CSV table of C-alpha atoms and ligand atoms in Angstrom, one decimal:
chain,number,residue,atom,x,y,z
A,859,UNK,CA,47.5,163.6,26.9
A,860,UNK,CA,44.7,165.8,28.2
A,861,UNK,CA,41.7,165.4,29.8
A,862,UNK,CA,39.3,165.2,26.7
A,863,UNK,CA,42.2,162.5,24.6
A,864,UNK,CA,40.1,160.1,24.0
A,865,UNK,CA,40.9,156.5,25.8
A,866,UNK,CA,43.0,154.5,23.6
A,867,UNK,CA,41.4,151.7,21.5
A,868,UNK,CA,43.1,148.1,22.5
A,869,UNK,CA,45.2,147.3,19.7
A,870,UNK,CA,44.3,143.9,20.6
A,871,UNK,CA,42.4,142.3,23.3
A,872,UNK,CA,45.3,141.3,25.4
A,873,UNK,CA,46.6,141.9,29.2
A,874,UNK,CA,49.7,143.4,27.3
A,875,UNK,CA,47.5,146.3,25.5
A,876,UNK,CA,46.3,146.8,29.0
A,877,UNK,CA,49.6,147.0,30.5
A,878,UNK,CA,49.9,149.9,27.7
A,879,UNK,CA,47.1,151.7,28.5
A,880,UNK,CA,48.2,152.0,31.8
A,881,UNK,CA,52.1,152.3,31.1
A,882,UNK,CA,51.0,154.9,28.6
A,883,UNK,CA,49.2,157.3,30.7
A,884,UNK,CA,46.2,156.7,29.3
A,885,UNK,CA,44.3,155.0,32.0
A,886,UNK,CA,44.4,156.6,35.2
A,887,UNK,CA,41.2,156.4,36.5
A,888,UNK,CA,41.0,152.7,36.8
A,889,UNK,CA,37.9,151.7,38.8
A,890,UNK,CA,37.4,147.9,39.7
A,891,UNK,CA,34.4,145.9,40.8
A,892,UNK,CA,35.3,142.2,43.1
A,893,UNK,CA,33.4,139.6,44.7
A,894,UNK,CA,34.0,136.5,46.5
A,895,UNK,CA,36.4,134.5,43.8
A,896,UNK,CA,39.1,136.8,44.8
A,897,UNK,CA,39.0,135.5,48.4
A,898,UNK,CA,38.9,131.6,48.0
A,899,UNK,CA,42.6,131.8,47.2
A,900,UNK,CA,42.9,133.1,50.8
A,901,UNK,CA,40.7,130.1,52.0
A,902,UNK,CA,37.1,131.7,51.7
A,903,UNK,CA,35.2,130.0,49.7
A,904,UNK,CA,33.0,131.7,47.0
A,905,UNK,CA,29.5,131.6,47.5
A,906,UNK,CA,28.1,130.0,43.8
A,907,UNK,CA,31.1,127.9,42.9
A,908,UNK,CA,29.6,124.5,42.2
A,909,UNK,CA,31.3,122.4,44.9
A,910,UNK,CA,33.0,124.6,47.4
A,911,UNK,CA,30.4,127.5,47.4
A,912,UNK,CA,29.0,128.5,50.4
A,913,UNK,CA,25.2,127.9,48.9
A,914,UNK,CA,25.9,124.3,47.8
A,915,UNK,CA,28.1,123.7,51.7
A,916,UNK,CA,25.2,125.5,54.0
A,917,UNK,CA,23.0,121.8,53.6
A,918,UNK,CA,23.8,121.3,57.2
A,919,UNK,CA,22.1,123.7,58.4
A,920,UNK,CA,18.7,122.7,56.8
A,921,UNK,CA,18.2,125.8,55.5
A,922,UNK,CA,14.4,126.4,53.1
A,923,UNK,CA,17.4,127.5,50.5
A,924,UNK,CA,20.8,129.0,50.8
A,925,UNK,CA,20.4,132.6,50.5
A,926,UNK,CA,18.0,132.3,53.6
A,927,UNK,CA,21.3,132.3,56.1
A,928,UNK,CA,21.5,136.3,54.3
A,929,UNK,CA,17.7,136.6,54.2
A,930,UNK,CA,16.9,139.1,56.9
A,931,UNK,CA,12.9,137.9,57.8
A,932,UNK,CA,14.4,134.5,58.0
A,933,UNK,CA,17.5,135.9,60.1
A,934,UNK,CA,14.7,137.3,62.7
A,935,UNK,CA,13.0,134.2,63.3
A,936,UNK,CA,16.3,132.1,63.2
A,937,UNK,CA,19.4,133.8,63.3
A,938,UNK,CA,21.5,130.6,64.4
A,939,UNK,CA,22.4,129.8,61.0
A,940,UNK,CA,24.3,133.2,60.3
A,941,UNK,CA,26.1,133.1,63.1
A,942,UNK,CA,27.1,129.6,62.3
A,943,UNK,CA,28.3,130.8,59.1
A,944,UNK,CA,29.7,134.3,60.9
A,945,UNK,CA,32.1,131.9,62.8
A,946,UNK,CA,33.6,131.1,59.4
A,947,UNK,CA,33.7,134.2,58.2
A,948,UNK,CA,34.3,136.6,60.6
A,949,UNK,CA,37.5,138.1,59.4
A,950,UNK,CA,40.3,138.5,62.1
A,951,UNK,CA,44.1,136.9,61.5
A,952,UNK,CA,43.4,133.6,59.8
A,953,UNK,CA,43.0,135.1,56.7
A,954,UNK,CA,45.7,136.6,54.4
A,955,UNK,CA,45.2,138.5,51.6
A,956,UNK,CA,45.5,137.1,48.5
A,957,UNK,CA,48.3,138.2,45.4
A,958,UNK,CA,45.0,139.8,43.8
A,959,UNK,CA,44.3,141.8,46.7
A,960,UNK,CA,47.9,143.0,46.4
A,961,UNK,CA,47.5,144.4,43.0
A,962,UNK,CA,45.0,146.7,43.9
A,963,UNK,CA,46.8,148.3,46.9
A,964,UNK,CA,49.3,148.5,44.2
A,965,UNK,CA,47.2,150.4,41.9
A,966,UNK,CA,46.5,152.7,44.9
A,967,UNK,CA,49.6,153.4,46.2
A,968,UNK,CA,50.8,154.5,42.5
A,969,UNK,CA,47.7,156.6,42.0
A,970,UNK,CA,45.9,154.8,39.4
A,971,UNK,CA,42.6,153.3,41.6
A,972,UNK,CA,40.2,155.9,40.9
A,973,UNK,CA,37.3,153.5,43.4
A,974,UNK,CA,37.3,150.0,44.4
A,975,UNK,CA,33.6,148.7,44.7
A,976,UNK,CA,33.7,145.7,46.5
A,977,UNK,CA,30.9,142.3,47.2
A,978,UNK,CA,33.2,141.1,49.9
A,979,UNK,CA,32.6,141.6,53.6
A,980,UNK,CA,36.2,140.0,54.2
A,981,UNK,CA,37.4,143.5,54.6
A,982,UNK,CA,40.8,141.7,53.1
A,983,UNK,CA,41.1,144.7,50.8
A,984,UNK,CA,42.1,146.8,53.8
A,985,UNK,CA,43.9,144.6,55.1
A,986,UNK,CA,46.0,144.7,51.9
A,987,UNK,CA,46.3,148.1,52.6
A,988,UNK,CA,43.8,149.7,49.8
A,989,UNK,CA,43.0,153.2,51.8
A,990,UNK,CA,40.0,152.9,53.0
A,991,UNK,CA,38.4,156.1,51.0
A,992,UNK,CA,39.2,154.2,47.9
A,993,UNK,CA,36.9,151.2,48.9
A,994,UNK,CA,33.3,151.3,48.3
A,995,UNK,CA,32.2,147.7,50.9
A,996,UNK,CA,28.7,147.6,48.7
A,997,UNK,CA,27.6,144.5,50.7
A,998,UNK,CA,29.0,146.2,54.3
A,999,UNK,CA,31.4,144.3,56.2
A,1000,UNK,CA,31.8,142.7,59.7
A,1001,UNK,CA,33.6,145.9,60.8
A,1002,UNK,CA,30.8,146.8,62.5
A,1003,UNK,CA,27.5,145.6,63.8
A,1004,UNK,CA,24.1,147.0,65.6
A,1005,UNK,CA,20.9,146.1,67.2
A,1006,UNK,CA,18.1,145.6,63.8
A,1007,UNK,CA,15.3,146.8,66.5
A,1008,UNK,CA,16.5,149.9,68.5
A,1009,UNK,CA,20.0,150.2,66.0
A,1010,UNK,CA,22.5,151.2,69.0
A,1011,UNK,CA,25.5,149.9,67.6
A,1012,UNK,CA,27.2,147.0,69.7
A,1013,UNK,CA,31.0,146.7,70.7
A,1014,UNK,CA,33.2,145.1,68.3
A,1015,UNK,CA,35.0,143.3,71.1
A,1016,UNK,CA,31.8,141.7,72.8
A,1017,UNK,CA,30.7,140.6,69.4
A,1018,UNK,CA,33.5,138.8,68.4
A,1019,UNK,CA,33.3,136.6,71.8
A,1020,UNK,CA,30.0,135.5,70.6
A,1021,UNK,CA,30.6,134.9,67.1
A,1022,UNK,CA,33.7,132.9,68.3
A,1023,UNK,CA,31.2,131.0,70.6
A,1024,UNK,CA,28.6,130.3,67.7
A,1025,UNK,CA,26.5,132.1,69.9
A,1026,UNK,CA,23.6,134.9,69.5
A,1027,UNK,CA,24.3,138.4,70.7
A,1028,UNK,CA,21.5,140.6,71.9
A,1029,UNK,CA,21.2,144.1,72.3
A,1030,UNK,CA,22.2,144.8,76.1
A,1031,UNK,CA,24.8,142.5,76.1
A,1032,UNK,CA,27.4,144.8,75.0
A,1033,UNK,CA,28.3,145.6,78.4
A,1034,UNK,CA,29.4,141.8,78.4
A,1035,UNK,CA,26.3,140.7,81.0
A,1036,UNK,CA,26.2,137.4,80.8
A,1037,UNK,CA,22.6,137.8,81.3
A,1038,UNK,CA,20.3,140.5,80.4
A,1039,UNK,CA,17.0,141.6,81.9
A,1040,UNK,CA,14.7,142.2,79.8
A,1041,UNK,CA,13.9,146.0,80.3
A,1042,UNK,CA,11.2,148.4,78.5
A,1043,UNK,CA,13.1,150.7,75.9
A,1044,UNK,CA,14.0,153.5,78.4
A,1045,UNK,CA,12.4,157.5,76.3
A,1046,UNK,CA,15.2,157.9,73.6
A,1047,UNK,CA,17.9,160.4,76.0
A,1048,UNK,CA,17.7,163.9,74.4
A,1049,UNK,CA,21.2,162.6,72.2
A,1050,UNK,CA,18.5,160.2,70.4
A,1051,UNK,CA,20.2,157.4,71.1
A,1052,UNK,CA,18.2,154.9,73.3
A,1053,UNK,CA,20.0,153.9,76.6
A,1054,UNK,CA,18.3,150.7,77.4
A,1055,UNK,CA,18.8,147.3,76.3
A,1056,UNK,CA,15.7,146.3,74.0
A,1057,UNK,CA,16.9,142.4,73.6
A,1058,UNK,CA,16.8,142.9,70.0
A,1059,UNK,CA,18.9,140.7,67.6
A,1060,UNK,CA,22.6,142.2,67.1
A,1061,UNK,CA,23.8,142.0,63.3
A,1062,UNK,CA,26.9,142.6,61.7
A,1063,UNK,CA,26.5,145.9,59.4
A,1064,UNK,CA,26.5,143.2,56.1
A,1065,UNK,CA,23.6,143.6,53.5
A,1066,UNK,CA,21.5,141.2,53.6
A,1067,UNK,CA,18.8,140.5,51.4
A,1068,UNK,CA,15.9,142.3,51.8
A,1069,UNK,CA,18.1,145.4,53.0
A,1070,UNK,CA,19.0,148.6,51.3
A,1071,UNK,CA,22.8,148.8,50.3
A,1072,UNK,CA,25.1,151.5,52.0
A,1073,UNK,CA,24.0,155.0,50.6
A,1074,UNK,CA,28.1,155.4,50.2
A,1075,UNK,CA,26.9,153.0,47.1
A,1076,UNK,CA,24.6,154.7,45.7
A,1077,UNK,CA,26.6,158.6,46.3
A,1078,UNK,CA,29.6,157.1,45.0
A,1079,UNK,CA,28.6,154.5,41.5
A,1080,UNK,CA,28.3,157.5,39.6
A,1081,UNK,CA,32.4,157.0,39.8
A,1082,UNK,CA,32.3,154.0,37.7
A,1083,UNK,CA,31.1,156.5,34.6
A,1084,UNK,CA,34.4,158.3,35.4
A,1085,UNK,CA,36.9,155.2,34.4
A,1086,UNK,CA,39.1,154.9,32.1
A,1087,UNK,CA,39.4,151.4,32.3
A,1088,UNK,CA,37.6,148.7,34.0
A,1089,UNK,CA,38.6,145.6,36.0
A,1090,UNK,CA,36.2,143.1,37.5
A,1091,UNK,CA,37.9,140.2,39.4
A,1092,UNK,CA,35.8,137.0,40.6
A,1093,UNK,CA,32.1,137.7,40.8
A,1094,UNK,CA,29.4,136.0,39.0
A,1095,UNK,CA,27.7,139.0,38.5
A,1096,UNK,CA,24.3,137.5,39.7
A,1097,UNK,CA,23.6,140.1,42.5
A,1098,UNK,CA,21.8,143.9,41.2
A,1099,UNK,CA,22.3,146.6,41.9
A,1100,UNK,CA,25.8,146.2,42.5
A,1101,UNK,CA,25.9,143.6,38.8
A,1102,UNK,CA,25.5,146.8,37.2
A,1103,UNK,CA,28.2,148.8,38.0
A,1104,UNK,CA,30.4,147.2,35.0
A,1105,UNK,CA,27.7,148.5,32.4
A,1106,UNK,CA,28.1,152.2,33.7
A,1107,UNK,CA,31.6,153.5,32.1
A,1108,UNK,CA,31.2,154.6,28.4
A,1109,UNK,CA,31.3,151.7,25.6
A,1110,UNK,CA,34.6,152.6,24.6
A,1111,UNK,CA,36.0,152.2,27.7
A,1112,UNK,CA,38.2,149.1,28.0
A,1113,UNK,CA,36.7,146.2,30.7
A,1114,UNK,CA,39.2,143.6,31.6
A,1115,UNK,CA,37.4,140.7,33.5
A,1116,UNK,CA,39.7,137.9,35.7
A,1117,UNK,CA,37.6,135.2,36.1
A,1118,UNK,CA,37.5,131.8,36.0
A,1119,UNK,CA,34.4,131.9,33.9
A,1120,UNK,CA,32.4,134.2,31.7
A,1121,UNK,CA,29.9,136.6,33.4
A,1122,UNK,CA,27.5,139.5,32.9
A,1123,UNK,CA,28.0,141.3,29.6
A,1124,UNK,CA,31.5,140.4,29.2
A,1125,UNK,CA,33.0,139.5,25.6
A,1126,UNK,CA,29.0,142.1,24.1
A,1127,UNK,CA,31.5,145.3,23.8
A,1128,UNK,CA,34.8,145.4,21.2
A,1129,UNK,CA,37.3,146.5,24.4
A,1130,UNK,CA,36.0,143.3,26.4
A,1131,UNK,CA,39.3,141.6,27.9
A,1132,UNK,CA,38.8,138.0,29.1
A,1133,UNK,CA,40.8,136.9,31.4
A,1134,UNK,CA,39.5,133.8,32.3
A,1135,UNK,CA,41.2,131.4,34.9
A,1136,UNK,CA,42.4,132.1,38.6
A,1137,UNK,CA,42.6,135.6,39.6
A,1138,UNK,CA,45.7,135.4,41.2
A,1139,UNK,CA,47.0,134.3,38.0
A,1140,UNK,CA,45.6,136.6,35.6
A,1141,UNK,CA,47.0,139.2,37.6
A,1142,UNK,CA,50.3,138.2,38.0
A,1143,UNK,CA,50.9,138.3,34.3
A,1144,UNK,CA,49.2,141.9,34.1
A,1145,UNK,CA,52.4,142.8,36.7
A,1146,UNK,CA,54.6,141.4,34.4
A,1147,UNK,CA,53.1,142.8,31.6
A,1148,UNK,CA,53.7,146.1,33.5
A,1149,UNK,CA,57.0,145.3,35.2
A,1150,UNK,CA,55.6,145.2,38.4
A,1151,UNK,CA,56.0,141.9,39.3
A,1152,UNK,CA,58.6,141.5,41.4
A,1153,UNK,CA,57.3,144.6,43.8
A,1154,UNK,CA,53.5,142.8,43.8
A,1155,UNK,CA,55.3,139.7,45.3
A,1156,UNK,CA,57.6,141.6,47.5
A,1157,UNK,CA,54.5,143.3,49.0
A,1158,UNK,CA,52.7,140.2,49.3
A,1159,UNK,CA,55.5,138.6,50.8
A,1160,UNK,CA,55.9,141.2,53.7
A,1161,UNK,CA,51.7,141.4,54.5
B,2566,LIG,N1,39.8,133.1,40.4
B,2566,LIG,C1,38.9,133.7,39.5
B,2566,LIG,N2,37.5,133.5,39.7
B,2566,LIG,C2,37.1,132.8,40.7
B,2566,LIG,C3,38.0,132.2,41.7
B,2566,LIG,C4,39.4,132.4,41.5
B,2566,LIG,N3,40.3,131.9,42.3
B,2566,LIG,N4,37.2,131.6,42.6
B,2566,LIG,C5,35.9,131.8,42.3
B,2566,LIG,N5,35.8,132.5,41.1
B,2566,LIG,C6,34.7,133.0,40.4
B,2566,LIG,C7,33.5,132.0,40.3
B,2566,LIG,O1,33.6,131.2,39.1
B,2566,LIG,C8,32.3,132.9,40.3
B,2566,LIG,O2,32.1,133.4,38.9
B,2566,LIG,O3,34.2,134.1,41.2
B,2566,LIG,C9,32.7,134.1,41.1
B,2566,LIG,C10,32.2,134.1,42.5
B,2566,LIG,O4,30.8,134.3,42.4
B,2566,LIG,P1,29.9,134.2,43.7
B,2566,LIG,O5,30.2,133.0,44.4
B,2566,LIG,O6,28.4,134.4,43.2
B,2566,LIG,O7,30.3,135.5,44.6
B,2566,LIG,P2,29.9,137.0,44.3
B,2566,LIG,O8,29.7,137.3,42.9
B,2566,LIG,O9,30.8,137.8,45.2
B,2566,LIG,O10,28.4,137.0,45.0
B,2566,LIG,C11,27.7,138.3,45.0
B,2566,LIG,O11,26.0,137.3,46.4
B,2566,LIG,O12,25.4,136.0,48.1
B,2566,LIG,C12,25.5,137.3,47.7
B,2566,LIG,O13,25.9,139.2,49.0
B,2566,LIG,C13,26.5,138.0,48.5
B,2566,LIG,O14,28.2,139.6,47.9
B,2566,LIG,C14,27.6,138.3,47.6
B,2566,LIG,C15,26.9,138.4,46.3
């Protein structure tokens, strides 16, 4: 096989024709897009899923419509909702990762994930143990979080008190003052970064809407032109640009989606793979299909 063979044509449009391509040698640039419907296994719930999404669960917070609790003008004149949702969502030991996470620290650890471009700010696919340069967070994460006036970044620790509490932090509490006075922004110090406490509004590093995505997205999507083979695991595909990313490899390149329905161009191109069902268990049969089975749930087993 050299670099210009040209990828192999599915035989059929089955997980065990996959399992070839990658048994084969043929794919080993795999590049894989996922979104919130690989979490809910781990007790997340999605954020579109008819009943248990987030969107259709946020009524109690008598919101002018879901997406406002992400929606960053509406965050700045009422950011209690978030951080009644953050207290849900923060990640930190309650959640696992799920089998599906598994597989693609798998894939990593035998070579074969060329990039992981994630919607999930779970930061569950580190956990899992994906390296982190082989995860693009498109959305950001909770892993870090800064002022949205002055943008001096605020301690992780401190942060996770308040979001624990429900409550708001401001900029200036980071030295963990209960109180703040409200001070003038001091002249930025020569090293730029402003030393006083403005009293701005303290968000986690997350994309909300209304905000540009992480330029890491837009240095590193060009990647997704690079695979050999796609996999796109529990997204509706509803949000641009990242919705995109599964158009961008060639037309003959084999997509395999695992979801438990039918999204975005999937089933237009002749390699389309339709998986459709939960994750979890889409992607246990792709391990058997590749004899990997019993080393996915020894891995997930000692998480
Ligand atoms: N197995 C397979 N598919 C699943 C599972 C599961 N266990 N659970 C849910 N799904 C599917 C749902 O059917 C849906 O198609 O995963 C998809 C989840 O879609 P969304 O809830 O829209 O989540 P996502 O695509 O990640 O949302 C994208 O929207 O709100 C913004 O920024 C937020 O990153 C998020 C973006």
């Amino acid at each position: 096989i050299t670099e210009d063979t040209p990828p192999l044509t599915l035989s059929d449009r089955s997980l065990a024709a996959v399992a070839d391509l990658i048994k084969t040698g043929y794919a080993r640039r795999i590049v894989v897009m996922t979104g919130a419907g690989i979490s809910t296994a781990a007790g997340i719930p999605d954020f579109r899923s008819p009943e248990t999404g987030l969107y259709a669960n946020l009524a109690a917070l008598n919101l002018p419509e879901p997406e406002a609790v992400f929606d960053l003008s509406f965050f700045q004149q009422n950011p209690k909702p978030f951080y009644v949702l953050a207290r849900e969502l923060y990640p930190g030991a309650r959640y696992r990762p799920t089998v599906s996470h598994v597989f693609l620290a798998l894939l990593a650890r035998k070579g074969l994930l060329h990039m992981l471009f994630t919607q999930n700010i779970d930061c569950l696919e580190r956990a899992a143990g994906v390296p982190a340069d082989r995860i693009v967070e498109a959305h950001g994460s909770f892993a870090t979080q800064r002022c949205i006036d002055c943008k001096v970044p605020f301690d992780g620790e401190v942060m996770r008190a308040f979001v624990a509490r429900g409550e708001v932090p401001r900029c200036g509490q980071q030295q963990g003052q209960q109180q703040y006075q409200y001070q003038q922004p001091q002249q930025q110090r020569d090293d730029g970064a402003s030393s006083a406490a403005c009293g701005g509004l303290v968000k986690p590093d997350i994309v909300f809407f209304g905000e540009a995505l992480p330029r890491a997205f837009f240095e590193l999507m060009d990647m997704a032109k690079e695979a050999d083979l796609i996999l796109v695991m529990g997204t509706s595909l509803q949000v641009h640009p990242f919705a995109g990313l599964p158009n961008m490899a060639d037309e003959q390149v084999p997509r395999v989606l695992f979801n438990l329905e039918e999204v975005g161009s999937f089933g237009t191109q002749a390699d389309d793979v339709l998986v459709l069902g939960d994750c979890d268990g889409g992607v246990r049969q792709l391990a058997d299909e590749l004899g990997w089975r019993e080393e996915l749930e020894k891995t997930w087993r000692e998480l």
